[in-house]
Amino acid sequence: MSRARQPPLVTGISPNEGISWTKVTIRGENLGTGPTDLIGLTICGHNCLLTAEWMSASKIVCRVGQAKNDKGDIIVTTKSGGKGTSTVSFKLLKPEKIGILDQSAVWVDEMNYYDMRTDRNKGIPPLSLRPANPLGIEIDKGRFPQKDLEALFPGMSADFTSENFSAAWYLIENHSTTRFVLKLLVVSVSF
């Protein structure tokens, strides 16, 4: 005889108000048996399942999306317990309009990534993550000797996360045979 699980019950959310994309921590009971058990999560009528991180049966972290309502319940749905209820609500705030001369601040969550060069895990802001191929075209290294590039661009670097990044060096080093880049380099050299 199997025991029926109780439906999810949301008893807390922190913070309980914010603008769209605010990161919130949801607390409660029976919030699922694991990440795959969580099949639905709405805040103020907006589906937040794509940003949900199941932490435990009593904690879920997610981001509030572009909600339909200004204030609403937090509803968790699981395979094991069905659709739940909420004893708390979230209030969606309207973002302030910012002019070009107004000061503003944004909190950027750090995330860990593995740096193969140093063989260590590092915490960095997501905006500075370096994709393997940022231009999305085939990389062709080795056409120009490193010494020649260093002589052409003294004190510069092809590493685009460096303060001394040189776009021309990067393009010559990684995309020297690409037709688009060759045209761009010819234009750059002719000025």
Tab-separated table of N, CA and C in Angstrom, residues 88-185:
chain	number	residue	atom	x	y	z
A	88	VAL	N	1.441	32.580	1.200
A	88	VAL	CA	2.087	33.880	1.021
A	88	VAL	C	1.920	34.317	-0.427
A	89	SER	N	2.235	35.589	-0.695
A	89	SER	CA	2.147	36.085	-2.063
A	89	SER	C	3.392	36.907	-2.387
A	90	PHE	N	3.567	37.181	-3.679
A	90	PHE	CA	4.689	37.989	-4.161
A	90	PHE	C	4.102	39.221	-4.833
A	91	LYS	N	4.713	40.379	-4.566
A	91	LYS	CA	4.253	41.627	-5.170
A	91	LYS	C	5.266	42.051	-6.231
A	92	LEU	N	4.798	42.154	-7.471
A	92	LEU	CA	5.648	42.571	-8.581
A	92	LEU	C	5.671	44.096	-8.637
A	93	LEU	N	6.872	44.665	-8.506
A	93	LEU	CA	7.034	46.113	-8.557
A	93	LEU	C	7.308	46.550	-9.990
A	94	LYS	N	6.842	47.732	-10.324
A	94	LYS	CA	7.121	48.289	-11.647
A	94	LYS	C	8.516	48.901	-11.610
A	95	PRO	N	9.367	48.574	-12.584
A	95	PRO	CA	10.716	49.152	-12.576
A	95	PRO	C	10.668	50.655	-12.843
A	96	GLU	N	11.601	51.353	-12.208
A	96	GLU	CA	11.694	52.789	-12.450
A	96	GLU	C	12.310	53.013	-13.818
A	97	LYS	N	11.840	54.054	-14.490
A	97	LYS	CA	12.440	54.393	-15.771
A	97	LYS	C	13.722	55.162	-15.497
A	98	ILE	N	14.776	54.766	-16.197
A	98	ILE	CA	16.080	55.379	-15.989
A	98	ILE	C	16.458	56.134	-17.254
A	99	GLY	N	16.807	57.421	-17.093
A	99	GLY	CA	17.251	58.231	-18.215
A	99	GLY	C	18.734	58.032	-18.463
A	100	ILE	N	19.229	58.604	-19.536
A	100	ILE	CA	20.628	58.391	-19.892
A	100	ILE	C	21.592	59.036	-18.905
A	101	LEU	N	21.149	60.015	-18.141
A	101	LEU	CA	22.033	60.670	-17.181
A	101	LEU	C	21.804	60.215	-15.739
A	102	ASP	N	20.808	59.315	-15.537
A	102	ASP	CA	20.524	58.817	-14.194
A	102	ASP	C	21.490	57.703	-13.826
A	103	GLN	N	21.874	57.680	-12.539
A	103	GLN	CA	22.715	56.601	-12.059
A	103	GLN	C	21.844	55.392	-11.741
A	104	SER	N	22.395	54.207	-11.962
A	104	SER	CA	21.679	52.988	-11.619
A	104	SER	C	22.690	51.932	-11.228
A	105	ALA	N	22.198	50.892	-10.576
A	105	ALA	CA	23.069	49.793	-10.160
A	105	ALA	C	22.345	48.482	-10.386
A	106	VAL	N	23.107	47.446	-10.691
A	106	VAL	CA	22.552	46.122	-10.921
A	106	VAL	C	23.398	45.123	-10.160
A	107	TRP	N	22.760	44.180	-9.506
A	107	TRP	CA	23.481	43.118	-8.813
A	107	TRP	C	23.647	41.961	-9.783
A	108	VAL	N	24.882	41.514	-9.983
A	108	VAL	CA	25.153	40.394	-10.870
A	108	VAL	C	25.602	39.223	-10.014
A	109	ASP	N	24.831	38.134	-10.064
A	109	ASP	CA	25.192	36.943	-9.306
A	109	ASP	C	26.456	36.335	-9.872
A	110	GLU	N	27.318	35.856	-8.984
A	110	GLU	CA	28.514	35.168	-9.440
A	110	GLU	C	28.196	33.704	-9.650
A	111	MET	N	28.926	33.095	-10.551
A	111	MET	CA	28.752	31.676	-10.783
A	111	MET	C	30.130	31.050	-10.915
A	112	ASN	N	30.216	29.775	-10.665
A	112	ASN	CA	31.493	29.087	-10.767
A	112	ASN	C	31.695	28.550	-12.166
A	113	TYR	N	32.920	28.584	-12.615
A	113	TYR	CA	33.288	27.933	-13.846
A	113	TYR	C	34.656	27.307	-13.653
A	114	TYR	N	34.988	26.372	-14.513
A	114	TYR	CA	36.254	25.672	-14.402
A	114	TYR	C	37.230	26.271	-15.398
A	115	ASP	N	38.355	26.810	-14.905
A	115	ASP	CA	39.380	27.410	-15.750
A	115	ASP	C	40.408	26.335	-16.085
A	116	MET	N	40.429	25.894	-17.344
A	116	MET	CA	41.331	24.820	-17.750
A	116	MET	C	42.790	25.274	-17.726
A	117	ARG	N	43.031	26.590	-17.887
A	117	ARG	CA	44.412	27.072	-17.895
A	117	ARG	C	45.069	26.938	-16.527
A	118	THR	N	44.311	27.206	-15.466
A	118	THR	CA	44.880	27.146	-14.119
A	118	THR	C	44.466	25.889	-13.364
A	119	ASP	N	43.590	25.068	-13.968
A	119	ASP	CA	43.108	23.839	-13.353
A	119	ASP	C	42.427	24.111	-12.018
A	120	ARG	N	41.594	25.171	-11.989
A	120	ARG	CA	40.878	25.538	-10.767
A	120	ARG	C	39.460	25.997	-11.083
A	121	ASN	N	38.598	25.908	-10.062
A	121	ASN	CA	37.272	26.500	-10.154
A	121	ASN	C	37.380	27.963	-9.760
A	122	LYS	N	36.650	28.819	-10.455
A	122	LYS	CA	36.668	30.247	-10.160
A	122	LYS	C	35.247	30.766	-10.113
A	123	GLY	N	35.023	31.793	-9.327
A	123	GLY	CA	33.744	32.481	-9.321
A	123	GLY	C	33.879	33.761	-10.108
A	124	ILE	N	33.030	33.955	-11.116
A	124	ILE	CA	33.095	35.157	-11.936
A	124	ILE	C	31.695	35.599	-12.297
A	125	PRO	N	31.516	36.880	-12.618
A	125	PRO	CA	30.205	37.318	-13.083
A	125	PRO	C	29.876	36.668	-14.421
A	126	PRO	N	28.613	36.306	-14.660
A	126	PRO	CA	28.262	35.613	-15.884
A	126	PRO	C	28.569	36.400	-17.149
A	127	LEU	N	28.563	37.732	-17.096
A	127	LEU	CA	28.822	38.523	-18.294
A	127	LEU	C	30.258	38.395	-18.768
A	128	SER	N	31.170	37.995	-17.890
A	128	SER	CA	32.561	37.889	-18.323
A	128	SER	C	32.951	36.462	-18.700
A	129	LEU	N	31.969	35.558	-18.746
A	129	LEU	CA	32.281	34.212	-19.208
A	129	LEU	C	32.759	34.283	-20.648
A	130	ARG	N	33.800	33.561	-20.957
A	130	ARG	CA	34.351	33.615	-22.300
A	130	ARG	C	33.931	32.372	-23.064
A	131	PRO	N	33.140	32.532	-24.137
A	131	PRO	CA	32.797	31.362	-24.931
A	131	PRO	C	34.016	30.881	-25.707
A	132	ALA	N	34.034	29.615	-26.064
A	132	ALA	CA	35.169	29.049	-26.784
A	132	ALA	C	35.333	29.702	-28.147
A	133	ASN	N	34.249	30.082	-28.777
A	133	ASN	CA	34.304	30.667	-30.107
A	133	ASN	C	33.300	31.822	-30.183
A	134	PRO	N	33.672	33.024	-29.716
A	134	PRO	CA	32.705	34.110	-29.591
A	134	PRO	C	32.114	34.595	-30.909
A	135	LEU	N	32.829	34.464	-32.022
A	135	LEU	CA	32.299	34.924	-33.301
A	135	LEU	C	31.456	33.870	-34.005
A	136	GLY	N	31.553	32.627	-33.549
A	136	GLY	CA	30.758	31.558	-34.133
A	136	GLY	C	31.236	31.113	-35.501
A	137	ILE	N	32.474	31.458	-35.859
A	137	ILE	CA	33.051	30.979	-37.115
A	137	ILE	C	34.275	30.149	-36.796
A	138	GLU	N	34.651	29.293	-37.707
A	138	GLU	CA	35.726	28.344	-37.447
A	138	GLU	C	37.037	29.050	-37.100
A	139	ILE	N	37.683	28.585	-36.033
A	139	ILE	CA	38.964	29.138	-35.605
A	139	ILE	C	40.082	28.428	-36.357
A	140	ASP	N	41.014	29.209	-36.893
A	140	ASP	CA	42.147	28.672	-37.642
A	140	ASP	C	43.412	29.309	-37.087
A	141	LYS	N	44.039	28.674	-36.101
A	141	LYS	CA	45.237	29.228	-35.449
A	141	LYS	C	46.511	28.820	-36.182
A	142	GLY	N	47.563	29.560	-35.915
A	142	GLY	CA	48.885	29.133	-36.325
A	142	GLY	C	49.402	29.695	-37.632
A	143	ARG	N	48.694	30.576	-38.299
A	143	ARG	CA	49.169	31.134	-39.560
A	143	ARG	C	50.263	32.181	-39.327
A	144	PHE	N	50.168	32.913	-38.229
A	144	PHE	CA	51.149	33.942	-37.919
A	144	PHE	C	51.924	33.554	-36.670
A	145	PRO	N	53.254	33.654	-36.699
A	145	PRO	CA	54.049	33.322	-35.512
A	145	PRO	C	53.715	34.265	-34.344
A	146	GLN	N	53.698	33.719	-33.137
A	146	GLN	CA	53.393	34.482	-31.934
A	146	GLN	C	54.342	35.666	-31.772
A	147	LYS	N	55.623	35.483	-32.085
A	147	LYS	CA	56.611	36.558	-31.946
A	147	LYS	C	56.261	37.738	-32.845
A	148	ASP	N	55.796	37.455	-34.064
A	148	ASP	CA	55.420	38.536	-34.990
A	148	ASP	C	54.217	39.313	-34.462
A	149	LEU	N	53.246	38.597	-33.909
A	149	LEU	CA	52.069	39.261	-33.358
A	149	LEU	C	52.437	40.133	-32.153
A	150	GLU	N	53.333	39.627	-31.305
A	150	GLU	CA	53.785	40.411	-30.149
A	150	GLU	C	54.524	41.662	-30.600
A	151	ALA	N	55.283	41.568	-31.703
A	151	ALA	CA	55.993	42.734	-32.230
A	151	ALA	C	55.020	43.738	-32.851
A	152	LEU	N	53.986	43.232	-33.535
A	152	LEU	CA	52.994	44.119	-34.151
A	152	LEU	C	52.130	44.839	-33.116
A	153	PHE	N	51.846	44.164	-32.014
A	153	PHE	CA	50.943	44.695	-30.985
A	153	PHE	C	51.637	44.687	-29.625
A	154	PRO	N	52.655	45.537	-29.423
A	154	PRO	CA	53.385	45.519	-28.144
A	154	PRO	C	52.469	45.892	-26.974
A	155	GLY	N	52.558	45.091	-25.924
A	155	GLY	CA	51.773	45.337	-24.716
A	155	GLY	C	50.307	44.982	-24.843
A	156	MET	N	49.905	44.402	-25.964
A	156	MET	CA	48.502	44.062	-26.188
A	156	MET	C	48.307	42.549	-26.043
A	157	SER	N	47.049	42.104	-26.168
A	157	SER	CA	46.727	40.697	-25.994
A	157	SER	C	45.565	40.314	-26.901
A	158	ALA	N	45.526	39.051	-27.309
A	158	ALA	CA	44.391	38.528	-28.077
A	158	ALA	C	43.323	37.942	-27.159
A	159	ASP	N	43.573	37.954	-25.856
A	159	ASP	CA	42.612	37.457	-24.865
A	159	ASP	C	41.580	38.553	-24.612
A	160	PHE	N	40.326	38.340	-25.069
A	160	PHE	CA	39.356	39.427	-24.971
A	160	PHE	C	38.843	39.685	-23.561
A	161	THR	N	39.310	38.939	-22.566
A	161	THR	CA	38.988	39.277	-21.181
A	161	THR	C	40.077	40.154	-20.571
A	162	SER	N	41.141	40.394	-21.314
A	162	SER	CA	42.262	41.197	-20.835
A	162	SER	C	41.964	42.683	-21.005
A	163	GLU	N	42.523	43.502	-20.117
A	163	GLU	CA	42.383	44.952	-20.249
A	163	GLU	C	43.112	45.457	-21.483
A	164	ASN	N	44.110	44.720	-21.952
A	164	ASN	CA	44.909	45.122	-23.113
A	164	ASN	C	44.485	44.375	-24.371
A	165	PHE	N	43.214	44.052	-24.478
A	165	PHE	CA	42.711	43.293	-25.613
A	165	PHE	C	42.868	44.083	-26.913
A	166	SER	N	43.351	43.393	-27.943
A	166	SER	CA	43.456	43.975	-29.280
A	166	SER	C	42.607	43.132	-30.224
A	167	ALA	N	41.544	43.736	-30.755
A	167	ALA	CA	40.654	43.016	-31.666
A	167	ALA	C	41.395	42.583	-32.921
A	168	ALA	N	42.274	43.435	-33.430
A	168	ALA	CA	43.027	43.090	-34.638
A	168	ALA	C	43.902	41.866	-34.395
A	169	TRP	N	44.600	41.820	-33.243
A	169	TRP	CA	45.439	40.664	-32.915
A	169	TRP	C	44.580	39.403	-32.856
A	170	TYR	N	43.429	39.484	-32.160
A	170	TYR	CA	42.547	38.339	-32.023
A	170	TYR	C	42.122	37.829	-33.400
A	171	LEU	N	41.721	38.743	-34.286
A	171	LEU	CA	41.256	38.340	-35.613
A	171	LEU	C	42.383	37.724	-36.439
A	172	ILE	N	43.566	38.324	-36.394
A	172	ILE	CA	44.696	37.768	-37.147
A	172	ILE	C	45.065	36.389	-36.609
A	173	GLU	N	45.094	36.258	-35.293
A	173	GLU	CA	45.502	34.992	-34.681
A	173	GLU	C	44.490	33.870	-34.915
A	174	ASN	N	43.212	34.178	-34.872
A	174	ASN	CA	42.185	33.134	-34.908
A	174	ASN	C	41.404	33.023	-36.211
A	175	HIS	N	41.393	34.061	-37.020
A	175	HIS	CA	40.537	34.067	-38.204
A	175	HIS	C	41.244	34.683	-39.411
A	176	SER	N	42.520	34.439	-39.552
A	176	SER	CA	43.274	35.072	-40.635
A	176	SER	C	42.864	34.584	-42.019
A	177	THR	N	42.287	33.405	-42.119
A	177	THR	CA	41.898	32.887	-43.431
A	177	THR	C	40.432	33.137	-43.758
A	178	THR	N	39.695	33.735	-42.853
A	178	THR	CA	38.285	34.016	-43.092
A	178	THR	C	38.168	35.202	-44.043
A	179	ARG	N	37.396	35.057	-45.097
A	179	ARG	CA	37.295	36.084	-46.117
A	179	ARG	C	36.788	37.406	-45.554
A	180	PHE	N	35.785	37.347	-44.695
A	180	PHE	CA	35.242	38.568	-44.101
A	180	PHE	C	36.311	39.308	-43.312
A	181	VAL	N	37.088	38.583	-42.531
A	181	VAL	CA	38.113	39.201	-41.695
A	181	VAL	C	39.217	39.793	-42.546
A	182	LEU	N	39.609	39.111	-43.624
A	182	LEU	CA	40.660	39.647	-44.485
A	182	LEU	C	40.243	40.979	-45.079
A	183	LYS	N	38.990	41.108	-45.495
A	183	LYS	CA	38.503	42.380	-46.027
A	183	LYS	C	38.542	43.443	-44.940
A	184	LEU	N	38.151	43.073	-43.746
A	184	LEU	CA	38.148	44.003	-42.628
A	184	LEU	C	39.578	44.464	-42.322
A	185	LEU	N	40.525	43.551	-42.356
A	185	LEU	CA	41.911	43.906	-42.065
A	185	LEU	C	42.487	44.813	-43.145
